[in-house]
Short mmCIF file of N, CA and C in Angstrom, two decimals:
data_model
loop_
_atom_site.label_atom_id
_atom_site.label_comp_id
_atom_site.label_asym_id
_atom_site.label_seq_id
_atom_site.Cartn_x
_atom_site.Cartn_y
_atom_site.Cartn_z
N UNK A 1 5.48 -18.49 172.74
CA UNK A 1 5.38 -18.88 171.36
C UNK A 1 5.43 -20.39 171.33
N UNK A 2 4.63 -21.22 171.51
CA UNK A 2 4.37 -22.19 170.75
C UNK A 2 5.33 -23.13 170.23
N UNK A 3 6.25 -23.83 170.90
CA UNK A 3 7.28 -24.61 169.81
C UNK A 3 6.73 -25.26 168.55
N UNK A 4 4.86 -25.38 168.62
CA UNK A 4 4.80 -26.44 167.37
C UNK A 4 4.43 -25.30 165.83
N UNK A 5 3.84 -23.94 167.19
CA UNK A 5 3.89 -23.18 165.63
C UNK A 5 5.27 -22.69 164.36
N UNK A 6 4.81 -22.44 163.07
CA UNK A 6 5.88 -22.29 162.85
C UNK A 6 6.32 -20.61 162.78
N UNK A 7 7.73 -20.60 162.52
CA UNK A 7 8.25 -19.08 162.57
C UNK A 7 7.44 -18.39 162.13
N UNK A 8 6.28 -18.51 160.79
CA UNK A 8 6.31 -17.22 160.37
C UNK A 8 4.79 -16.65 161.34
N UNK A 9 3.95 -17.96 161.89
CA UNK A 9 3.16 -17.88 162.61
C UNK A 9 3.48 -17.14 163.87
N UNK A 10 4.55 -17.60 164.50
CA UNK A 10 5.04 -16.64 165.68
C UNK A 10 5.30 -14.92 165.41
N UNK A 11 6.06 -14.87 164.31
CA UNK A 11 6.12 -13.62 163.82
C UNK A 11 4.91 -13.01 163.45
N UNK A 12 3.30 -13.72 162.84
CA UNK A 12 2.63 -12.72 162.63
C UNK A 12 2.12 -12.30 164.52
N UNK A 13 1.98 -13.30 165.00
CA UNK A 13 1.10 -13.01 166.55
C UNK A 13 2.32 -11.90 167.18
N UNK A 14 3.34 -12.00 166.97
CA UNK A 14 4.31 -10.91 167.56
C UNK A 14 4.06 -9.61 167.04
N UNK A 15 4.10 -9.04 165.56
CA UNK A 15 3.40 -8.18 165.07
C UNK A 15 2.02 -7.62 165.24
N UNK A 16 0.83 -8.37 165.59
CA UNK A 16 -0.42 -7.92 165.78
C UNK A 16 -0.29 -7.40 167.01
N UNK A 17 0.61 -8.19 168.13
CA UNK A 17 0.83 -7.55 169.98
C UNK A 17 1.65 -6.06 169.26
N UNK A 18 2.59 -6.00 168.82
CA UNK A 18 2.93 -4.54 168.30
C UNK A 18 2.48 -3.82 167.69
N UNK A 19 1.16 -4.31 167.28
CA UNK A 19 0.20 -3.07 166.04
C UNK A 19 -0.95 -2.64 167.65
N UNK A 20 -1.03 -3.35 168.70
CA UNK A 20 -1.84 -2.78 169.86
C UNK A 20 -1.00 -2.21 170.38
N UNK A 21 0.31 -2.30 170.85
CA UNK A 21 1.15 -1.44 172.01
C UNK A 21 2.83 -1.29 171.54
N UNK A 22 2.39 -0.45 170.06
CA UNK A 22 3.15 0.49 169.47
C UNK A 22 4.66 0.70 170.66
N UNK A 23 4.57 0.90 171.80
CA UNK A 23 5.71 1.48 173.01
C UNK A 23 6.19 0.16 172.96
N UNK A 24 6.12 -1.19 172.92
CA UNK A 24 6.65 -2.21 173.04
C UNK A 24 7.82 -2.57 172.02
N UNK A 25 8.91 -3.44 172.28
CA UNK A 25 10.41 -3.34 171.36
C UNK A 25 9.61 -4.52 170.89
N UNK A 26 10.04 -5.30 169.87
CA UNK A 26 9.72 -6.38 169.03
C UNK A 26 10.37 -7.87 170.03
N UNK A 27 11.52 -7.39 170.52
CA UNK A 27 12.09 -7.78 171.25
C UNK A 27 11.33 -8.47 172.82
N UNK A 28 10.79 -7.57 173.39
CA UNK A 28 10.73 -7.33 174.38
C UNK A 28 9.21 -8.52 173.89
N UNK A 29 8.33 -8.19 173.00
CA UNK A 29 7.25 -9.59 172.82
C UNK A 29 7.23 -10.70 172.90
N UNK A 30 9.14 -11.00 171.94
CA UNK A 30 9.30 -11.80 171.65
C UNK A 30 9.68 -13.03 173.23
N UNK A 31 10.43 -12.21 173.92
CA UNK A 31 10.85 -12.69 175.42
C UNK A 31 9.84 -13.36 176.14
N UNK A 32 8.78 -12.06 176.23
CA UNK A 32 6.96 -12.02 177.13
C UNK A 32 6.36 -13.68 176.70
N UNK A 33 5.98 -13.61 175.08
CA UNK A 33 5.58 -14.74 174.65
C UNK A 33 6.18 -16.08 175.16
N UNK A 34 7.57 -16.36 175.37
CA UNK A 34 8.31 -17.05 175.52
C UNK A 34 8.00 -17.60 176.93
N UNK A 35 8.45 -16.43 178.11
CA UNK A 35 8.22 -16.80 179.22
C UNK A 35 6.65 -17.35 179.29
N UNK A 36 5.75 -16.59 178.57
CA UNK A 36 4.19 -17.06 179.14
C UNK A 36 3.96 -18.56 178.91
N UNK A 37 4.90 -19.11 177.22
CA UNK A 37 4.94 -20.82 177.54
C UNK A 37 5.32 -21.31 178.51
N UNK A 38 6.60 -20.60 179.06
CA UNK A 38 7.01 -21.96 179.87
C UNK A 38 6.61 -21.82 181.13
N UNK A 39 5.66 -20.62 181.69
CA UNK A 39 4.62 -20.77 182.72
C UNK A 39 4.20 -21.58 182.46
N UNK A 40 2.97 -22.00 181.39
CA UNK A 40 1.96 -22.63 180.70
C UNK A 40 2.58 -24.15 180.96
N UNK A 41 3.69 -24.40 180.76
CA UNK A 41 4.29 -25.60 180.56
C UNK A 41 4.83 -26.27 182.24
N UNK A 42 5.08 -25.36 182.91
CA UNK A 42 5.00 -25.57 184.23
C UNK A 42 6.70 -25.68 184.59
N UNK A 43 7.26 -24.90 183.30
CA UNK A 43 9.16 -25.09 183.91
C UNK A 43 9.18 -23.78 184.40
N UNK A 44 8.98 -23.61 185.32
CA UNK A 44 9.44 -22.34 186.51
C UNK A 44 9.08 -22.85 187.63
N UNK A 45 9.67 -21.73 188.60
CA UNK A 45 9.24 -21.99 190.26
C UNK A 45 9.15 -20.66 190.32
N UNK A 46 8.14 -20.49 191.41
CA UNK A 46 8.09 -19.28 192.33
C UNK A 46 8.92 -18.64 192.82
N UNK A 47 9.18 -17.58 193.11
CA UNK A 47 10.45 -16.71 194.00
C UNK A 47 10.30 -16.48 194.93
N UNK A 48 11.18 -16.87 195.63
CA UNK A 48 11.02 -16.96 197.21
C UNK A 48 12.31 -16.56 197.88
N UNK A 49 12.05 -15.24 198.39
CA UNK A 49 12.98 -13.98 198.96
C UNK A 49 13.86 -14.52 199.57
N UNK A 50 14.93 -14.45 200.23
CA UNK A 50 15.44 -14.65 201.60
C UNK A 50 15.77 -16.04 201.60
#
């Protein structure tokens, strides 16, 4: 989600992902969306086992 969009914008794109995959918690979008920025944004690292 977008830090520059605002709330109610995040909330509709969270709703339309739950009007396609009904089995999904509201919750559980809200997380997905989240992590996929900060891929996008490049704050993660890879996992590396062992």
């Amino acid at each position: 989600m977008d830090r520059d969009n605002n709330p109610s914008e995040s909330s509709a794109k969270i709703k339309r992902i739950m009007q396609d995959n009904p089995d999904l918690s509201y919750e559980f979008v809200r997380q997905l969306l989240i992590a996929k920025d900060e891929v996008e944004a490049g704050r993660v690292e890879p996992y590396k086992s062992g």
